[in-house]
Short mmCIF file of C-alpha atoms in Angstrom, two decimals:
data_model
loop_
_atom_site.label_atom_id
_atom_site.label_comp_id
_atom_site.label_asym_id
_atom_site.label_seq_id
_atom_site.Cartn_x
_atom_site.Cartn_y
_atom_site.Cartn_z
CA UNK A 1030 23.66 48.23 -136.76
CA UNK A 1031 21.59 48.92 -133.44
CA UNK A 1032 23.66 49.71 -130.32
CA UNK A 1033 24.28 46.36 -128.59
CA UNK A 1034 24.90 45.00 -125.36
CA UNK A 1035 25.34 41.78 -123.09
CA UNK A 1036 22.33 41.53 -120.90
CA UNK A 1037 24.04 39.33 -118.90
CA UNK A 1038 27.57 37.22 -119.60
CA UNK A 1039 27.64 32.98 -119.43
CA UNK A 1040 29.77 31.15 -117.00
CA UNK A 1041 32.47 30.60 -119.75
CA UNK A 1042 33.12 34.14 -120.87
CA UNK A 1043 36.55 33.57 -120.79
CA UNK A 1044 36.28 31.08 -123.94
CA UNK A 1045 33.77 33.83 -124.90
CA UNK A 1046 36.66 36.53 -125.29
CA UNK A 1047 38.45 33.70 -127.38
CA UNK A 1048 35.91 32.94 -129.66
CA UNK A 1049 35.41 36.50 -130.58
CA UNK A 1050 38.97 37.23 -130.62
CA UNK A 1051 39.12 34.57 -132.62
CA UNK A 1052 36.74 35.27 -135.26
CA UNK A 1053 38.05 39.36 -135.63
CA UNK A 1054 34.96 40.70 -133.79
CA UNK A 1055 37.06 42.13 -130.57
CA UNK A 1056 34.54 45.18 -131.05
CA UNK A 1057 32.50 42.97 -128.74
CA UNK A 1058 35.18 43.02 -126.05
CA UNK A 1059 34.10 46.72 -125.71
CA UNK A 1060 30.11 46.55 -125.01
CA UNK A 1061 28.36 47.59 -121.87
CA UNK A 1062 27.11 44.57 -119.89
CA UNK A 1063 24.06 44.93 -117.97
CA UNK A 1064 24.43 44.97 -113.55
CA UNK A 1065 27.20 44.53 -111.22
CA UNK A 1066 28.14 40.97 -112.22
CA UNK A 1067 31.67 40.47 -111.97
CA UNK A 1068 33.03 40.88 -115.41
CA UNK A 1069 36.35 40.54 -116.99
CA UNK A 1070 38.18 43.13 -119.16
CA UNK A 1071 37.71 44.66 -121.07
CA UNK A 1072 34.30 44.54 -120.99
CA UNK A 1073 32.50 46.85 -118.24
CA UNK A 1074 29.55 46.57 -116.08
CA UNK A 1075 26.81 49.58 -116.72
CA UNK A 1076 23.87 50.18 -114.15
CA UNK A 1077 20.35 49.63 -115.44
CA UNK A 1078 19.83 53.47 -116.30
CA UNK A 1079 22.91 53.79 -118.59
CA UNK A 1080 22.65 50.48 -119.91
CA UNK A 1081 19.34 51.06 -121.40
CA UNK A 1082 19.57 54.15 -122.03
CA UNK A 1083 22.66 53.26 -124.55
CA UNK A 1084 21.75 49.99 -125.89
CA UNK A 1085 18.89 49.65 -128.25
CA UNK A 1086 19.73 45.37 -129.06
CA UNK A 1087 20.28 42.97 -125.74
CA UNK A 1088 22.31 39.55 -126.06
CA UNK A 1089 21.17 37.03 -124.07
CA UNK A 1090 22.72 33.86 -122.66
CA UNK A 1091 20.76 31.21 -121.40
CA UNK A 1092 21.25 30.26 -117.46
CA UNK A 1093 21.78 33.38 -116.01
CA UNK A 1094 20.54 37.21 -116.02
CA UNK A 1095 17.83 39.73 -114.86
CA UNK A 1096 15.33 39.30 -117.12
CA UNK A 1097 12.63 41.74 -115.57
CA UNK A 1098 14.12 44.30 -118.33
CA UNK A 1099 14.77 43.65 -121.79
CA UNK A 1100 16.22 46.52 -124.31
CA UNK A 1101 13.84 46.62 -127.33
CA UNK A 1102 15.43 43.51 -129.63
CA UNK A 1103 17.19 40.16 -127.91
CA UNK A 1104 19.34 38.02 -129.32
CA UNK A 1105 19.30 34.86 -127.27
CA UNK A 1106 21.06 31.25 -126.89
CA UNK A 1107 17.71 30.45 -124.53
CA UNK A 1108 15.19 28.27 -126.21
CA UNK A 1109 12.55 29.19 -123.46
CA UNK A 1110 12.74 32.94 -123.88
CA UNK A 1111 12.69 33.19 -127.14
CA UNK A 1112 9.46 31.21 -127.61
CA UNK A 1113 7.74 33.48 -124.83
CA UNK A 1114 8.94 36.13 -127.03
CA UNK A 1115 6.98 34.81 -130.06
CA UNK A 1116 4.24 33.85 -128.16
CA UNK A 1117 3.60 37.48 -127.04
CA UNK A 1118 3.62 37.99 -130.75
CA UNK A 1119 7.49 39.82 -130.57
CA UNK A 1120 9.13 38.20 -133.52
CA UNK A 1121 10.44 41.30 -135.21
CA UNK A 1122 12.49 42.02 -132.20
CA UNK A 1123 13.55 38.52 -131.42
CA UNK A 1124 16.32 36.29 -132.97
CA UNK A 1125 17.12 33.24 -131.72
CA UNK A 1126 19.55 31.42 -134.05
CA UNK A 1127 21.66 30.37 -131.39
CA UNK A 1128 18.69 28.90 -129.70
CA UNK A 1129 18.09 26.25 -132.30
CA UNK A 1130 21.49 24.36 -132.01
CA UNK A 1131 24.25 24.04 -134.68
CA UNK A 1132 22.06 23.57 -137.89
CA UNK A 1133 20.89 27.10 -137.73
CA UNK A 1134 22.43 27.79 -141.07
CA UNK A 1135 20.46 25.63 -142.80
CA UNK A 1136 17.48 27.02 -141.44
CA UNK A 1137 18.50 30.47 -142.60
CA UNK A 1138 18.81 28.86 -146.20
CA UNK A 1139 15.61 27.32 -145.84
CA UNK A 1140 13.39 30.75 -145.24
CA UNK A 1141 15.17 32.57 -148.41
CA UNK A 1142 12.81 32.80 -150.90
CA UNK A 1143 13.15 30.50 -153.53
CA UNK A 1144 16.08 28.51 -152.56
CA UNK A 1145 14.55 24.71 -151.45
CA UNK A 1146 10.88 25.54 -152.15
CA UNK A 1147 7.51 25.32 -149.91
CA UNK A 1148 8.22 22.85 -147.03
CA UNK A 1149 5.98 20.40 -145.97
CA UNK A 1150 7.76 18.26 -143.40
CA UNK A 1151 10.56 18.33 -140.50
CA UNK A 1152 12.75 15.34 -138.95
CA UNK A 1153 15.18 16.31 -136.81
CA UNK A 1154 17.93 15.45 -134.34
CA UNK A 1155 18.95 18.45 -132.82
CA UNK A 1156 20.03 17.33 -129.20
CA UNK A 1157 23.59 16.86 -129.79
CA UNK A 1158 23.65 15.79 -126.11
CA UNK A 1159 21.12 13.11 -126.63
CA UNK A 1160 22.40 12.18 -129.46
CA UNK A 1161 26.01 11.09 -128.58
CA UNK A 1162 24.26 9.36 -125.31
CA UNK A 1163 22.53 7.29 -128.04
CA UNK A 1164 25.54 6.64 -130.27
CA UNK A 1165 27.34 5.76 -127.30
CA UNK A 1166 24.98 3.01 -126.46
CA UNK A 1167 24.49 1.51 -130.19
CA UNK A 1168 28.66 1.81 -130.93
CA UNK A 1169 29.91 1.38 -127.16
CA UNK A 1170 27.33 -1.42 -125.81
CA UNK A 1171 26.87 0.81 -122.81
CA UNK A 1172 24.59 1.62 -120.33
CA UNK A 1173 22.63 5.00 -120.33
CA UNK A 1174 23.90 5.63 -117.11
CA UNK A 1175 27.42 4.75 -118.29
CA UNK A 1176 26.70 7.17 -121.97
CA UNK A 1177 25.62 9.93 -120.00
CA UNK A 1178 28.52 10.02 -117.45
CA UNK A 1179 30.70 9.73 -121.00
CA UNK A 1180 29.38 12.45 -122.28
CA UNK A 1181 29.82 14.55 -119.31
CA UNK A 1182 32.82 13.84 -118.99
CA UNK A 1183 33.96 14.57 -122.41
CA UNK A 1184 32.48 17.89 -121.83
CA UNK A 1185 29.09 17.15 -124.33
CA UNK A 1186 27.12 17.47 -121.66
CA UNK A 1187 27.36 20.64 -119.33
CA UNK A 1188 25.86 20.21 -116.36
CA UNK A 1189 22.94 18.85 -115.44
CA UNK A 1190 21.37 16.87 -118.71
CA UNK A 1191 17.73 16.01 -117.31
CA UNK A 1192 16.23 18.09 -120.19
CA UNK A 1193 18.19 16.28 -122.59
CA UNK A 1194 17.10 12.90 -121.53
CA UNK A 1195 13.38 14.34 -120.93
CA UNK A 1196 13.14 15.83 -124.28
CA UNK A 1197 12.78 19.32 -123.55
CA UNK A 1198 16.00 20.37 -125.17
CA UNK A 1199 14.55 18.56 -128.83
CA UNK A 1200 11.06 19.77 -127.94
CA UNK A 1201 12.06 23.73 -127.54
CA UNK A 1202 14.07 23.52 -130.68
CA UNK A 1203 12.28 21.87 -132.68
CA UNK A 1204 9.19 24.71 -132.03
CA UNK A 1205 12.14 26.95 -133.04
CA UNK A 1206 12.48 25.01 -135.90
CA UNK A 1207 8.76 24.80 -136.99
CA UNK A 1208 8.62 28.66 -136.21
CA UNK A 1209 11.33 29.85 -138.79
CA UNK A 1210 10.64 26.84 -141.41
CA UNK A 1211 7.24 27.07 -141.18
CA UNK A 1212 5.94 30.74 -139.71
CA UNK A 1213 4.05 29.04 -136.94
CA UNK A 1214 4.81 29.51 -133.31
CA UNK A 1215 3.03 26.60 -131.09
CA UNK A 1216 2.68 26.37 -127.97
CA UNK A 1217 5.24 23.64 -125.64
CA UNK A 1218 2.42 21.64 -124.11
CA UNK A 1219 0.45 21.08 -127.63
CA UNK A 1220 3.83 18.80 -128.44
CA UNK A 1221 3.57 15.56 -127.51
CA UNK A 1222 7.36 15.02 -125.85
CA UNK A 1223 9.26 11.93 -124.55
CA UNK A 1224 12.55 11.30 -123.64
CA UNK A 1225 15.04 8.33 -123.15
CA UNK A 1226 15.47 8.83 -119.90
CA UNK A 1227 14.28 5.06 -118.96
CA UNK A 1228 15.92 3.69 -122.55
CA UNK A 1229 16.71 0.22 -121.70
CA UNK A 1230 20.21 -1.11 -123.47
CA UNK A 1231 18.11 -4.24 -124.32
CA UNK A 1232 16.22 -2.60 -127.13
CA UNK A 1233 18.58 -0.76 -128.01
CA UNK A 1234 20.56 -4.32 -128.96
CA UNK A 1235 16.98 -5.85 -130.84
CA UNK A 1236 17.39 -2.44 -132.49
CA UNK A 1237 20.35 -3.55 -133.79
CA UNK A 1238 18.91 -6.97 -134.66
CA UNK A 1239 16.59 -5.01 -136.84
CA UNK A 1240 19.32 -3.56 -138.61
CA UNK A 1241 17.54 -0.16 -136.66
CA UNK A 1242 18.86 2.59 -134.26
CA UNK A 1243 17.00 4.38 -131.66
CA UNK A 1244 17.25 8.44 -131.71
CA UNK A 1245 15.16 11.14 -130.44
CA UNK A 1246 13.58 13.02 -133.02
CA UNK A 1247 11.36 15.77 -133.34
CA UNK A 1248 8.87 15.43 -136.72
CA UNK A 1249 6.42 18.26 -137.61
CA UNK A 1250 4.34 18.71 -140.62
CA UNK A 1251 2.28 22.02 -141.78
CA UNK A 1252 -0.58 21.22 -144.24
CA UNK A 1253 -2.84 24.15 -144.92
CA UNK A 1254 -4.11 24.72 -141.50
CA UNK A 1255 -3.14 21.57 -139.70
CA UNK A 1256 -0.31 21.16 -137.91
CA UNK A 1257 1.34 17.80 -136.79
CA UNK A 1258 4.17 18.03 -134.07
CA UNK A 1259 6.14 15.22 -132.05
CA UNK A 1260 9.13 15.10 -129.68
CA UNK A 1261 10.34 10.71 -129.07
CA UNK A 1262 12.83 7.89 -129.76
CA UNK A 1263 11.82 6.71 -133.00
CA UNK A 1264 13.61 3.52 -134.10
CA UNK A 1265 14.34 3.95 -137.57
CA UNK A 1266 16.81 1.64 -140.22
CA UNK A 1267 20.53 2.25 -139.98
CA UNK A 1268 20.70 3.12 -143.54
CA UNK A 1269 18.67 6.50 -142.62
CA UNK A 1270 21.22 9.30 -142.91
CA UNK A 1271 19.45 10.59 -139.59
CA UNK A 1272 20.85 7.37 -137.93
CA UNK A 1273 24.69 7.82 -139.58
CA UNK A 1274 24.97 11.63 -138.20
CA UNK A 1275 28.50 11.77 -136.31
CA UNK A 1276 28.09 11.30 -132.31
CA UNK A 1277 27.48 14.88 -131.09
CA UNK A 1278 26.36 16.15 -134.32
CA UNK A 1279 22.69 17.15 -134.95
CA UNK A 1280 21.09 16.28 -138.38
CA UNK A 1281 17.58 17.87 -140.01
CA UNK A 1282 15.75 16.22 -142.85
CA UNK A 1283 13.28 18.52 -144.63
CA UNK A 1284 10.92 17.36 -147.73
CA UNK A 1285 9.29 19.90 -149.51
CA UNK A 1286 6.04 19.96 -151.50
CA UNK A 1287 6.94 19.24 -154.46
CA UNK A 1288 8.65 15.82 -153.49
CA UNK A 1289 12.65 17.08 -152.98
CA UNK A 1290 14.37 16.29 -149.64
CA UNK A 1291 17.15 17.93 -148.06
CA UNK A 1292 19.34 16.83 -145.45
CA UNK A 1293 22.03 18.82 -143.63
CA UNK A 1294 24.37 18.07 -141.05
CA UNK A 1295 26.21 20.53 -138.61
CA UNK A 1296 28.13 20.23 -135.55
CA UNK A 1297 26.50 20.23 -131.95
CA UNK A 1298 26.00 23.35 -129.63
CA UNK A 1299 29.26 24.16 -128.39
CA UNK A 1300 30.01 27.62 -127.29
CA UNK A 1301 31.45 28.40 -130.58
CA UNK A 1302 28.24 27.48 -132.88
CA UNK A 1303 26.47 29.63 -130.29
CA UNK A 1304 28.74 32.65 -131.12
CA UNK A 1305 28.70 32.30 -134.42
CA UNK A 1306 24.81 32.04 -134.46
CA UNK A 1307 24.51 35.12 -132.33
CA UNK A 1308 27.14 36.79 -135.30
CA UNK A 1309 24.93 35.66 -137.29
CA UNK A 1310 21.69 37.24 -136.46
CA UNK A 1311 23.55 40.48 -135.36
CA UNK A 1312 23.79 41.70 -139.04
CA UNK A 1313 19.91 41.61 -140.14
CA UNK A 1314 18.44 43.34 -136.75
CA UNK A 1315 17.12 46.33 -139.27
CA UNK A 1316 15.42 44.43 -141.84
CA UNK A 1317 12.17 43.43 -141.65
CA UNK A 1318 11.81 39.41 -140.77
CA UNK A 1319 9.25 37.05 -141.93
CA UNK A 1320 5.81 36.81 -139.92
CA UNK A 1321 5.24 34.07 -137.48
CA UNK A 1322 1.52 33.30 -136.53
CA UNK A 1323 0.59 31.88 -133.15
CA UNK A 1324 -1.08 28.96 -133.85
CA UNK A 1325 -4.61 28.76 -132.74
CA UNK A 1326 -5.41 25.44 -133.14
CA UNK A 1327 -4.69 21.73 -132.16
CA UNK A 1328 -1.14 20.22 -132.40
CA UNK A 1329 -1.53 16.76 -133.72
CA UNK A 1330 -0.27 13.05 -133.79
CA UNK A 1331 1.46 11.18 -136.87
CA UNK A 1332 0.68 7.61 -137.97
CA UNK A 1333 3.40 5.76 -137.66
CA UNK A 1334 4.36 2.09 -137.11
CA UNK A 1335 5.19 1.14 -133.31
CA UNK A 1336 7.86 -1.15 -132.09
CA UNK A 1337 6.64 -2.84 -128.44
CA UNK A 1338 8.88 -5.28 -126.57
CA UNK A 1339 6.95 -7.54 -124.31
CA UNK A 1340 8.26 -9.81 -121.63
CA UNK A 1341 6.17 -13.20 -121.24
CA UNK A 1342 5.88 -16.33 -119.59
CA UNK A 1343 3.61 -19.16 -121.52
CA UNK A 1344 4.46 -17.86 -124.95
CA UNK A 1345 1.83 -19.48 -127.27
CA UNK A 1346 -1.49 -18.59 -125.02
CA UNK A 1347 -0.08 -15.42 -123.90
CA UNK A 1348 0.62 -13.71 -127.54
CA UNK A 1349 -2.92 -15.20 -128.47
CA UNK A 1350 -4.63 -13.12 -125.94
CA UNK A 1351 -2.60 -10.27 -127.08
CA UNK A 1352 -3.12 -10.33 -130.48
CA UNK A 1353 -6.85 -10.67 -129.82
CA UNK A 1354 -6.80 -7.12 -128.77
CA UNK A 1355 -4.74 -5.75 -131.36
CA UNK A 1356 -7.46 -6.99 -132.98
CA UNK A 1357 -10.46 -5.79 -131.86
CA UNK A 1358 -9.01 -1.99 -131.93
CA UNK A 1359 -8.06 -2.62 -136.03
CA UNK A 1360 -4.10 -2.65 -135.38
CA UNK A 1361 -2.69 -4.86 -137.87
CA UNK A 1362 0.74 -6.69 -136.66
CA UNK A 1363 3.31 -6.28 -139.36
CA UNK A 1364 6.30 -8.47 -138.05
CA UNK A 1365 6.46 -10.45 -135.32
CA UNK A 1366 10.28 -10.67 -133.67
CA UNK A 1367 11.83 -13.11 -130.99
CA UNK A 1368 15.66 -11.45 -129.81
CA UNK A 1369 18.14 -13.50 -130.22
CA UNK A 1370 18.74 -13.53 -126.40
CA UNK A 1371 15.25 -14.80 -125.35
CA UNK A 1372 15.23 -14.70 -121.33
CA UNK A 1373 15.02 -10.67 -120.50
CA UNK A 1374 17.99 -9.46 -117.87
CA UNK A 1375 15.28 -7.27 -116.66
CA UNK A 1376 13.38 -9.79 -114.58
CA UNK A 1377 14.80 -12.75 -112.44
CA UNK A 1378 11.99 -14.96 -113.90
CA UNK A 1379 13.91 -17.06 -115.98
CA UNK A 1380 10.45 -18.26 -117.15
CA UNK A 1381 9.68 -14.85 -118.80
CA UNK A 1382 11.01 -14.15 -122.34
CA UNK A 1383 11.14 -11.26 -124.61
CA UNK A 1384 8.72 -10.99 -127.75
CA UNK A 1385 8.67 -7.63 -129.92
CA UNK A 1386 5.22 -6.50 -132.05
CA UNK A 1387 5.81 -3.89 -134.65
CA UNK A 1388 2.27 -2.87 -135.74
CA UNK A 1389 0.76 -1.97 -138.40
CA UNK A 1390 0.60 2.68 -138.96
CA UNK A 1391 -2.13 3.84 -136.35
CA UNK A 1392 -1.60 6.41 -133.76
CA UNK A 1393 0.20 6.59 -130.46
CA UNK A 1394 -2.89 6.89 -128.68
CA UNK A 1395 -4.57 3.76 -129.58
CA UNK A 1396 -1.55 2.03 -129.03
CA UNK A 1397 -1.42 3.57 -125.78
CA UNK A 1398 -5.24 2.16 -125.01
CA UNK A 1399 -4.32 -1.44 -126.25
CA UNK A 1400 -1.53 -1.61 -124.01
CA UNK A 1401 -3.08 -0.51 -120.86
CA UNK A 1402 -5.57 -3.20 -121.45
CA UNK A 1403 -3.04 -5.72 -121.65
CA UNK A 1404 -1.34 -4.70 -118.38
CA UNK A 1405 -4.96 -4.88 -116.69
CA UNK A 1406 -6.30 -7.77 -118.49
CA UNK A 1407 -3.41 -10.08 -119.07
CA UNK A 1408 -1.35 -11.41 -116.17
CA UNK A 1409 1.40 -12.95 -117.58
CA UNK A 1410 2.68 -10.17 -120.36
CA UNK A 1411 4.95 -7.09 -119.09
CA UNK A 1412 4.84 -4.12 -121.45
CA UNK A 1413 8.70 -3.09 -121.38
CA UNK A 1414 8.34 -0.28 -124.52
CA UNK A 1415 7.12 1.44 -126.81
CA UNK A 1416 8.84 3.01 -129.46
CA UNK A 1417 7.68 5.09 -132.89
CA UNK A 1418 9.31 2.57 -135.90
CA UNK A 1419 10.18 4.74 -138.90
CA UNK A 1420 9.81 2.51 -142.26
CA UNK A 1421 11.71 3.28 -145.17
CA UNK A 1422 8.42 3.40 -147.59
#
């Protein structure tokens, strides 16, 4: 093994020492850590010189650090770096397992040769964070605001969670995920990305009427030379094993080729899946890794099914004029759903009541089209949301 070294130390390197105390790898008590940052024994702080002059493989934490020098090959927990790193064509000297959140063993199954076969599609949830918000709304009946304060409080989420709610923690993982299934490295604006951050509880309870649940998924496909990525709640049935995973877990569903699926479940990015993953890629930093490509083309769209709640006032002529323009673009309406609690808590229009569309597959940007004309053209109908629906078929 390389000479290694902690380019910088996180915030909880106390529980750190633990961990690796823990897990009978106290020889990483005894590493140089890069700069003057106050650092607890026994590990010791080396000046730039010395540090780089000893350490040939830098582990990096996400949050913190001087990043204008790297040693040679990083090991990082940061999502971000790493995919600069692959971008600037560096994937023999980057490992990022402990970047892509606690199914990373899977993913190291999946890249063996031989063992599940040539994979052809992704679905993951691998947002722990957003995930047990989610949960917490579906099993709870509360609020986002209320889930999210939950799930800081129960230590899930550290800190400030904006890029959990925004998608950016499922969207940087999941090109993680695409990169190592797949040998493709895109870049983060080709991926389409939203977030729950304005989830309403309301469809979160027609969900339920459904028999659905709302999570935030990532989906990517590779098929010869075209490349489908997405990062949004999807509502999908409650049957789906990607709607049972455990509150805080994250959950990836890959389908290969030749037909077979495989799903695996692991537990959420805590500090010790991140150690472990970072044990993990430690052993292999001499052997020669698989190639990732940059991809030079477009990223594109799925065709799915959408789910659209609607609040409206003069039901009948209303839902005429907006199935007119479903339509005239070719979207067929599958199902056709009134919730069970008809006047909307969103509005103080008692008049106005809640109607859900799920249409017919087409893509999210014809959807997008249709719905902006009914906001311009069609007085009485508020679009409320607009969600990917997942069939079973």
């Amino acid at each position: 093994m390389q000479s290694v070294g902690f380019i910088n130390l996180p915030a909880w390197q106390a529980e750190l020492q633990k961990i690796l105390t823990r897990l009978g790898r106290e020889d990483l008590l005894r590493i140089p850590v890069l700069g003057r940052e106050n650092v607890e024994n026994p590990w010791v702080a080396f000046e730039s010189g010395d540090f780089f002059s000893a350490v040939e493989t830098g582990i990096h934490f996400a949050g913190n650090g001087n990043l204008k020098r790297v040693p040679e090959t990083v090991i990082t927990t940061d999502a971000e770096l790493a995919i600069n790193r692959l971008l600037n064509g560096d994937y023999q000297k980057t490992f990022f397992s402990a970047a892509v959140g606690g199914i990373f063993a899977f993913l190291r199954t999946v890249t063996a040769d031989y063992v599940v076969g040539s994979p052809d599609k992704l679905l993951v949830q691998n947002d722990s964070v957003a995930g047990y918000i989610l949960s917490r709304m579906e099993t709870a009946g509360k609020t986002l605001e209320e889930s999210v304060h939950e799930s800081q409080w129960e230590g899930i989420a550290t800190g400030n969670p904006s890029q959990n709610l925004h998608g950016i923690v499922t969207r940087n993982r999941l090109i993680l995920q695409i990169a190592s299934v797949f040998g493709l490295i895109i870049r983060p604006e080709q991926v389409k990305t939203l977030g729950i951050s304005t989830l309403s509880d309301e469809d979160v309870t027609v969900a339920r009427e459904l028999g659905c649940s709302i999570r935030l998924l990532g989906l990517a496909q590779v098929d010869s030379e075209q490349v489908r990525a997405i990062v949004e709640p999807c509502m999908i049935p409650s049957v789906y094993l990607l709607a049972q995973a455990r509150a805080g877990s994250e959950i990836i569903y890959l389908l290969t080729r030749s037909g077979n699926s495989h799903v695996y479940s692991g537990p959420g990015s805590s500090y010790e899946t991140q150690v472990r993953a970072i044990l993990s890629d430690l052993e292999p930093c001499n052997a020669q890794r698989p190639k990732i490509s940059i991809h030079a083309g477009s990223v594109e769209d799925f065709s799915d099914s959408f789910y659209l709640r609607f609040t409206l006032v003069n039901m009948n002529d209303t839902l005429a004029q907006i199935l007119q323009l479903f339509n005239r673009a070719g979207v067929e309406i599958d199902k056709i759903h009134q919730p069970a609690r008809q006047v909307s808590r969103e509005t103080p229009e008692a008049a106005r009541q809640n109607l859900v569309l799920i249409t017919g597959k087409t893509r999210r940007n014809i959807v997008e089209t249709i719905l902006t004309q009914i906001s311009e053209q069609i007085k009485l109908a508020s679009v409320q949301s607009c969600f990917r629906f997942l069939r079973r078929d």
